[in-house]
Amino acid sequence: MSRTTRRTVPLLLLTAVGAGALIAPGTAQAAPRPADPVAAIERAAHPLRSTGPGGSTRDLRALGAMVGDASVVGLGEATHGTHEFFTMKERVFRHLVEEKGFTTFAQEVSWTTGLRFDAYVRGERDGDVRALVHHELAKTPWDTEEYVHLLSWMRAYNDRHPERRLRFMGNDLNYPELGAEVFDGVLGYAGAHEPELRPRLAGLYAPMRRLSDGDAYMARPLAERKKLAEGATKAYELLKERRPEAGSAAFEWALQHARSLSQTARVLAHDLDSPDGQRAAMLDRDRLMAQNTAWWQRRTGDKVLLSAHNAHVSYVSFDPRYPKMQGAFLRDRLGKRYASIGFTFDRGGLMAQSADSEVWKPLSLAPATPGMNEHTLDKVRHDDFYLDTRTAPAAARKWLDKARPTRSIGNVHPDGPYKISLGRSHDVLIHLHEVTAAHRQEP
């Protein structure tokens, strides 16, 4: 989509959305100076026909080439609450399913939630998808109409293609609920294959299972949470020692359930009231998300689209609270079989919480201001576009590699901007001119 008319917005209207939005109409239309990176970015940019799923995806063919032979593709989001990021993810996933053989959609939600969504999209669990999403994601940013649409499409695809079913995976720790499916997955396997081990495993898990609600778990003293982590880790190690010589799918899944419980207990055993404890917990969390994703890809053989915040699919951290990101761990494990795609946007809406309220509310952001990465990217003549940061012209790569203020918003706003090097963070960048708030499900 080319921007031939949008810069005619009256200056008075731009003034209404903030002094940082004052852009004279003629300025944005001026030809870039020779040293300006805009011209170089335009030579590498591929315009997007749409950000919504459905219809032709010919405009995404170049994106498929950028993905190449990657078996895991991390697709970020610059905010947790923006409609176009969700719909674009579905659009990209559909394209990768049809053109590149991808079959799993992974998300930074709990391992247990992933099991329940996977059962739904594969037709092994019935019921109202809206109620399922709300039950699992009510405390997260993703209790949205957009998420309902994605799961509904995946189930409909599987109904039409029973020979090639799509999967859903949650790669995060089990929080805020430690689901019964995970405990039962371990104990059920032990009862069938290692009956003498089952009572010991059940005893190790019993204190943790009584605290299946995350809030109740975190209300326990730190010393108790550390004991729970010791028990969960011991259970994992005991089961791991019983690995069958020939191996079996049932054992590998049971061991992954045990690993998930150990991961969760370990993260929740950090002192989250201290900066050092928070950093250690976040390091563990990004490591375990990468570990689980790599395990799933190796175990199933599926190609995986991994949905998370830009920061978590990135190669570099811009925030000292997050020492190393999931994207960096995945690159360590998979090499070039992992590719990272990030989002930027110039202006528009999102859903977010505030520092003093957990209620999700819509808000709108004015256009990016001079000096921000998004301000320069939005000078490109296409409204919405993507580019390969690795193969862009030298002038573009030099500009992309420098850290500048960039929007990166999680659950709570205000948040940032942060100094981010887009070129060092992602292999591919998708820029959207204007976005709108995601649609939270009505209670």
XYZ file of C-alpha atoms in Angstrom:
443
model
C 0.000 0.000 0.000
C 1.531 3.304 -1.091
C 1.012 6.485 0.841
C -0.089 8.959 -1.794
C -2.713 10.812 0.215
C -2.214 10.332 3.922
C 0.201 13.255 4.419
C -2.553 15.771 3.609
C -3.884 15.591 7.191
C -4.354 19.191 8.407
C -1.666 20.486 10.709
C -4.317 21.484 13.230
C -5.458 17.860 13.577
C -1.887 16.671 14.071
C -1.451 19.272 16.786
C -4.381 17.748 18.654
C -2.534 14.461 19.241
C 0.567 15.962 20.782
C 3.349 18.383 20.046
C 5.582 15.499 18.971
C 3.217 14.851 16.059
C 3.770 18.199 14.326
C 4.877 17.247 10.839
C 4.501 19.740 8.033
C 2.816 18.037 5.049
C 5.602 19.008 2.655
C 8.370 17.679 4.876
C 7.373 14.024 4.657
C 7.053 14.209 0.860
C 10.527 15.628 0.307
C 13.030 13.387 -1.444
C 15.468 11.820 1.032
C 18.971 13.232 1.174
C 21.716 11.006 -0.271
C 22.944 10.116 3.230
C 19.404 9.462 4.493
C 18.769 5.750 5.161
C 15.190 6.025 3.891
C 16.203 5.576 0.259
C 18.249 2.491 1.140
C 15.398 1.013 3.187
C 12.965 1.637 0.332
C 15.172 -0.372 -2.031
C 14.929 -3.347 0.332
C 11.307 -2.925 1.415
C 8.499 -5.235 0.281
C 5.036 -3.637 0.557
C 2.270 -5.495 2.357
C -1.115 -5.863 0.688
C -2.900 -6.462 3.972
C -2.375 -7.164 7.658
C -5.454 -9.401 7.909
C -5.662 -13.140 7.177
C -7.438 -14.443 4.100
C -7.017 -13.799 0.417
C -3.869 -13.826 -1.632
C -0.497 -14.030 0.078
C 1.617 -13.298 -2.984
C 3.002 -10.253 -1.180
C 4.477 -12.643 1.418
C 6.513 -14.718 -1.016
C 9.639 -12.703 -0.326
C 9.059 -13.254 3.397
C 9.043 -16.976 2.779
C 12.396 -16.661 1.048
C 13.742 -14.692 4.031
C 12.612 -17.469 6.368
C 14.510 -19.924 4.186
C 15.151 -23.291 5.816
C 14.427 -22.139 9.381
C 12.559 -24.735 11.431
C 11.567 -22.204 14.129
C 10.531 -18.643 13.273
C 10.058 -16.183 16.123
C 7.401 -13.578 15.263
C 7.252 -10.715 17.737
C 4.901 -7.907 18.682
C 5.834 -4.383 19.691
C 2.900 -4.332 22.127
C 0.868 -7.102 23.724
C -2.428 -5.411 22.887
C -2.533 -4.473 19.194
C -5.036 -5.906 16.704
C -2.795 -5.841 13.638
C 0.019 -7.751 15.321
C -2.378 -10.607 16.098
C -3.985 -10.657 12.660
C -0.648 -10.376 10.894
C 0.606 -13.356 12.878
C -2.338 -15.414 11.688
C -1.721 -14.242 8.135
C 1.973 -15.147 8.274
C 1.218 -18.505 9.920
C -1.297 -19.390 7.219
C 1.262 -18.538 4.549
C 3.976 -20.592 6.231
C 1.566 -23.521 6.597
C 0.668 -23.483 2.920
C 4.010 -22.559 1.396
C 6.700 -23.674 3.840
C 5.251 -26.703 5.595
C 4.833 -25.191 9.069
C 2.414 -27.048 11.346
C 2.810 -25.709 14.914
C 1.814 -22.345 16.368
C 3.710 -21.782 19.626
C 2.987 -19.004 22.103
C 4.461 -17.687 25.348
C 1.601 -19.196 27.371
C 1.834 -22.009 29.891
C 2.655 -25.562 28.895
C -0.720 -26.657 30.338
C -2.645 -24.047 28.339
C -0.835 -25.245 25.244
C -1.972 -28.826 25.893
C -5.598 -27.685 26.179
C -5.474 -25.521 23.051
C -3.728 -28.312 21.163
C -6.495 -30.733 22.108
C -9.072 -28.213 20.888
C -7.517 -27.491 17.491
C -6.990 -31.215 16.880
C -10.665 -31.933 17.626
C -9.931 -33.950 20.780
C -11.641 -31.379 23.010
C -15.068 -29.889 22.359
C -16.767 -26.887 23.851
C -16.989 -23.157 23.315
C -13.669 -21.814 22.091
C -14.453 -18.382 23.543
C -14.968 -19.863 26.997
C -11.762 -21.880 26.628
C -9.714 -18.821 25.663
C -11.196 -16.759 28.472
C -10.563 -19.463 31.070
C -6.948 -19.900 30.007
C -5.980 -16.336 29.129
C -8.160 -14.009 31.229
C -5.118 -12.799 33.196
C -2.972 -12.391 30.070
C -2.982 -9.937 27.139
C -4.402 -12.575 24.794
C -8.009 -12.999 25.935
C -9.061 -11.492 22.619
C -11.327 -11.959 19.626
C -8.192 -12.216 17.513
C -6.987 -15.235 19.478
C -10.406 -16.889 19.210
C -10.225 -16.368 15.445
C -6.792 -18.003 15.218
C -7.818 -21.121 17.163
C -11.081 -21.380 15.212
C -9.190 -21.246 11.921
C -6.700 -23.893 13.084
C -9.529 -26.250 14.052
C -11.346 -25.670 10.770
C -8.097 -26.319 8.861
C -7.643 -29.610 10.711
C -11.217 -30.631 9.914
C -10.399 -30.136 6.224
C -6.927 -31.708 6.398
C -7.079 -34.681 8.790
C -3.909 -36.057 7.237
C -1.872 -32.960 8.151
C -3.116 -31.513 11.399
C -1.884 -28.269 12.873
C -0.684 -28.190 16.472
C -0.614 -25.602 19.243
C 2.146 -25.374 21.828
C 2.564 -23.318 24.995
C 6.277 -22.949 25.715
C 6.186 -21.013 28.999
C 6.198 -22.055 32.654
C 2.958 -23.298 34.219
C 1.557 -20.117 35.706
C -0.923 -18.963 36.982
C -2.185 -22.575 37.112
C -0.276 -25.812 37.564
C -2.681 -27.959 35.585
C -3.642 -31.459 36.638
C -2.750 -32.720 33.151
C 0.948 -32.209 33.831
C 1.011 -34.064 37.153
C -1.218 -36.801 35.721
C 1.015 -37.092 32.666
C 3.984 -37.980 34.851
C 2.168 -40.171 37.357
C 0.101 -41.930 34.709
C 3.229 -42.950 32.830
C 4.939 -44.087 36.027
C 1.908 -46.136 37.051
C 1.883 -47.945 33.717
C 5.629 -48.388 33.190
C 7.450 -47.732 36.491
C 4.913 -48.709 39.190
C 7.495 -48.883 41.972
C 8.502 -45.271 41.227
C 4.997 -43.822 41.215
C 4.493 -43.488 45.017
C 7.764 -41.616 45.365
C 6.922 -39.233 42.535
C 3.439 -38.661 43.968
C 4.957 -37.822 47.337
C 7.393 -35.333 45.834
C 4.602 -33.627 43.883
C 1.966 -33.616 46.640
C 2.976 -30.296 48.308
C 3.242 -28.583 44.933
C -0.046 -29.990 43.673
C -1.907 -28.612 46.689
C -0.819 -25.140 45.540
C -1.996 -25.423 41.935
C -3.224 -21.823 41.982
C -0.338 -19.497 41.124
C -1.331 -16.761 43.553
C -1.515 -19.248 46.424
C 1.850 -20.684 45.358
C 3.552 -17.291 45.348
C 2.035 -16.446 48.737
C 4.143 -19.163 50.331
C 7.439 -18.129 51.987
C 10.534 -18.157 49.804
C 12.122 -20.997 51.800
C 9.057 -23.160 51.179
C 9.071 -22.376 47.454
C 12.727 -23.435 47.309
C 11.804 -26.747 48.935
C 9.055 -27.226 46.365
C 11.584 -26.615 43.601
C 13.936 -29.197 45.104
C 11.117 -31.745 45.123
C 10.063 -31.057 41.520
C 13.662 -31.249 40.325
C 14.207 -34.519 42.200
C 11.093 -35.991 40.589
C 12.360 -34.999 37.152
C 15.787 -36.515 37.786
C 14.301 -39.769 39.104
C 12.163 -40.180 36.006
C 15.005 -39.202 33.695
C 17.153 -42.015 35.150
C 14.534 -44.540 33.971
C 14.884 -43.605 30.286
C 14.131 -46.753 28.274
C 17.039 -47.974 26.180
C 14.904 -48.092 23.049
C 13.149 -44.853 23.934
C 9.406 -44.295 23.650
C 7.096 -41.440 22.828
C 5.168 -41.995 26.058
C 8.330 -41.639 28.125
C 9.495 -38.517 26.279
C 6.156 -36.784 26.856
C 6.072 -37.784 30.518
C 9.626 -36.512 30.969
C 8.668 -33.206 29.322
C 5.760 -32.841 31.741
C 8.169 -33.435 34.618
C 10.616 -30.964 33.113
C 7.860 -28.348 32.877
C 6.995 -28.780 36.553
C 10.656 -28.496 37.507
C 11.087 -25.383 35.342
C 8.053 -23.736 36.913
C 9.109 -24.477 40.474
C 12.642 -23.243 39.792
C 11.490 -19.893 38.387
C 9.013 -19.380 41.232
C 11.721 -20.166 43.794
C 13.627 -16.968 42.985
C 13.290 -13.973 45.283
C 11.068 -11.896 43.019
C 11.148 -8.995 45.463
C 14.828 -8.340 44.750
C 16.387 -7.035 41.506
C 18.889 -9.910 41.437
C 16.121 -12.446 41.949
C 14.044 -10.895 39.183
C 16.959 -10.997 36.743
C 17.686 -14.621 37.599
C 14.023 -15.553 37.146
C 13.801 -13.813 33.781
C 16.990 -15.506 32.621
C 15.554 -18.881 33.624
C 12.262 -18.070 31.915
C 13.767 -17.170 28.538
C 16.033 -20.212 28.733
C 13.164 -22.592 29.478
C 10.954 -21.147 26.720
C 13.738 -21.794 24.217
C 14.380 -25.252 25.662
C 10.711 -26.230 25.381
C 10.372 -24.885 21.850
C 13.488 -26.717 20.679
C 12.271 -29.911 22.375
C 8.893 -29.693 20.646
C 10.450 -29.078 17.238
C 12.864 -31.967 17.656
C 10.268 -34.345 19.116
C 7.466 -33.650 16.614
C 9.551 -32.708 13.587
C 7.159 -29.788 13.037
C 8.229 -26.420 11.741
C 7.190 -23.907 14.399
C 5.972 -20.313 14.302
C 6.824 -18.935 17.742
C 4.683 -15.986 18.856
C 6.012 -13.751 21.636
C 6.900 -10.157 22.399
C 9.586 -8.605 20.206
C 11.946 -8.697 23.170
C 11.585 -12.443 23.676
C 12.190 -13.430 20.037
C 15.115 -10.999 19.777
C 18.817 -11.847 19.749
C 19.846 -9.034 22.085
C 18.491 -7.589 25.304
C 17.894 -3.868 25.702
C 16.735 -4.108 29.322
C 19.113 -5.097 32.156
C 16.251 -6.914 33.863
C 16.409 -9.494 31.047
C 20.017 -10.753 30.780
C 19.548 -13.020 27.734
C 16.550 -13.439 25.483
C 14.778 -16.529 24.202
C 15.832 -15.674 20.661
C 19.500 -15.780 21.657
C 19.033 -19.146 23.382
C 17.283 -20.501 20.280
C 20.079 -19.268 18.047
C 22.553 -21.054 20.338
C 20.550 -24.292 19.989
C 19.410 -24.126 16.378
C 21.885 -21.851 14.627
C 20.449 -20.537 11.372
C 17.490 -22.858 11.705
C 16.065 -20.097 13.903
C 14.926 -16.782 12.391
C 13.622 -13.724 14.236
C 10.971 -11.322 12.887
C 10.151 -8.114 14.771
C 7.405 -5.486 14.472
C 7.475 -1.698 14.633
C 4.645 0.815 14.227
C 4.395 4.566 13.910
C 1.094 5.415 15.622
C -2.226 4.071 16.799
C -3.976 1.972 19.382
C -3.378 -0.827 21.839
C -4.895 -2.394 24.933
C -2.844 -2.094 28.114
C -3.037 -2.026 31.873
C -1.848 0.868 34.020
C 0.618 0.803 36.883
C -2.225 0.928 39.416
C -4.892 -1.171 37.675
C -5.103 -4.621 36.070
C -8.041 -3.544 33.909
C -7.231 -3.644 30.188
C -8.122 -0.343 28.542
C -7.664 1.013 25.013
C -5.268 3.868 24.454
C -3.777 5.634 21.470
C -0.217 6.736 20.755
C 0.736 9.766 18.665
C 3.163 9.382 15.751
C 6.754 8.569 16.612
C 8.938 11.614 17.175
C 12.230 12.543 15.468
C 15.089 10.418 16.723
C 12.930 7.298 17.157
C 13.459 4.311 14.872
C 9.795 4.338 13.906
C 9.926 7.975 12.788
C 12.484 7.174 10.090
C 10.872 3.887 9.066
C 7.564 5.654 8.570
C 9.112 7.930 5.943
C 9.298 4.977 3.570
C 6.667 5.450 0.874
C 4.805 2.212 1.721
C 2.299 2.298 4.563
C 3.112 -1.252 5.645
C 6.197 -3.180 4.581
C 8.863 -5.668 5.589
C 12.564 -5.996 4.903
C 15.426 -8.387 5.521
C 17.803 -6.604 7.881
C 20.639 -8.980 6.916
C 20.657 -8.251 3.192
C 19.486 -4.626 3.094
C 21.799 -2.092 1.393
C 24.814 -1.023 3.427
C 23.378 2.387 4.312
C 20.229 0.725 5.661
C 22.178 -1.877 7.643
C 24.352 0.835 9.190
C 21.263 2.734 10.276
C 19.481 -0.406 11.531
C 22.451 -1.456 13.656
C 22.439 1.715 15.764
C 20.396 1.668 18.970
C 17.713 4.371 19.131
C 14.533 4.977 21.138
C 11.953 2.401 20.044
C 8.508 1.387 21.258
C 8.441 -1.862 23.202
C 5.326 -2.133 25.367
C 4.312 -5.080 27.526
C 1.221 -5.392 29.687
C 1.544 -1.977 31.326
C 1.736 1.491 29.814
C 3.602 3.846 30.108
C 6.512 1.613 29.123
C 9.641 2.800 27.307
C 10.653 3.753 24.737
C 13.917 1.801 24.950
C 17.121 2.109 22.980
C 17.008 -0.813 20.549
C 19.168 -1.825 17.601
C 16.652 -3.273 15.166
C 19.310 -4.776 12.910
C 21.029 -6.639 15.735
C 17.708 -7.754 17.220
C 15.918 -9.313 14.256
C 16.573 -10.933 10.871
C 13.408 -9.456 9.388
C 11.472 -6.323 10.319
C 7.781 -5.613 9.672
C 6.755 -1.961 9.936
C 3.123 -0.822 10.124
C 2.101 2.798 9.691
C -1.016 2.810 11.879
C -2.466 0.189 14.199
C -5.559 -0.262 16.351
C -6.310 -1.763 19.752
C -6.954 -5.478 20.075
C -10.482 -6.561 20.965
C -10.725 -8.017 24.455
C -13.442 -10.601 24.906
C -16.448 -9.300 26.773
C -16.809 -10.915 30.254
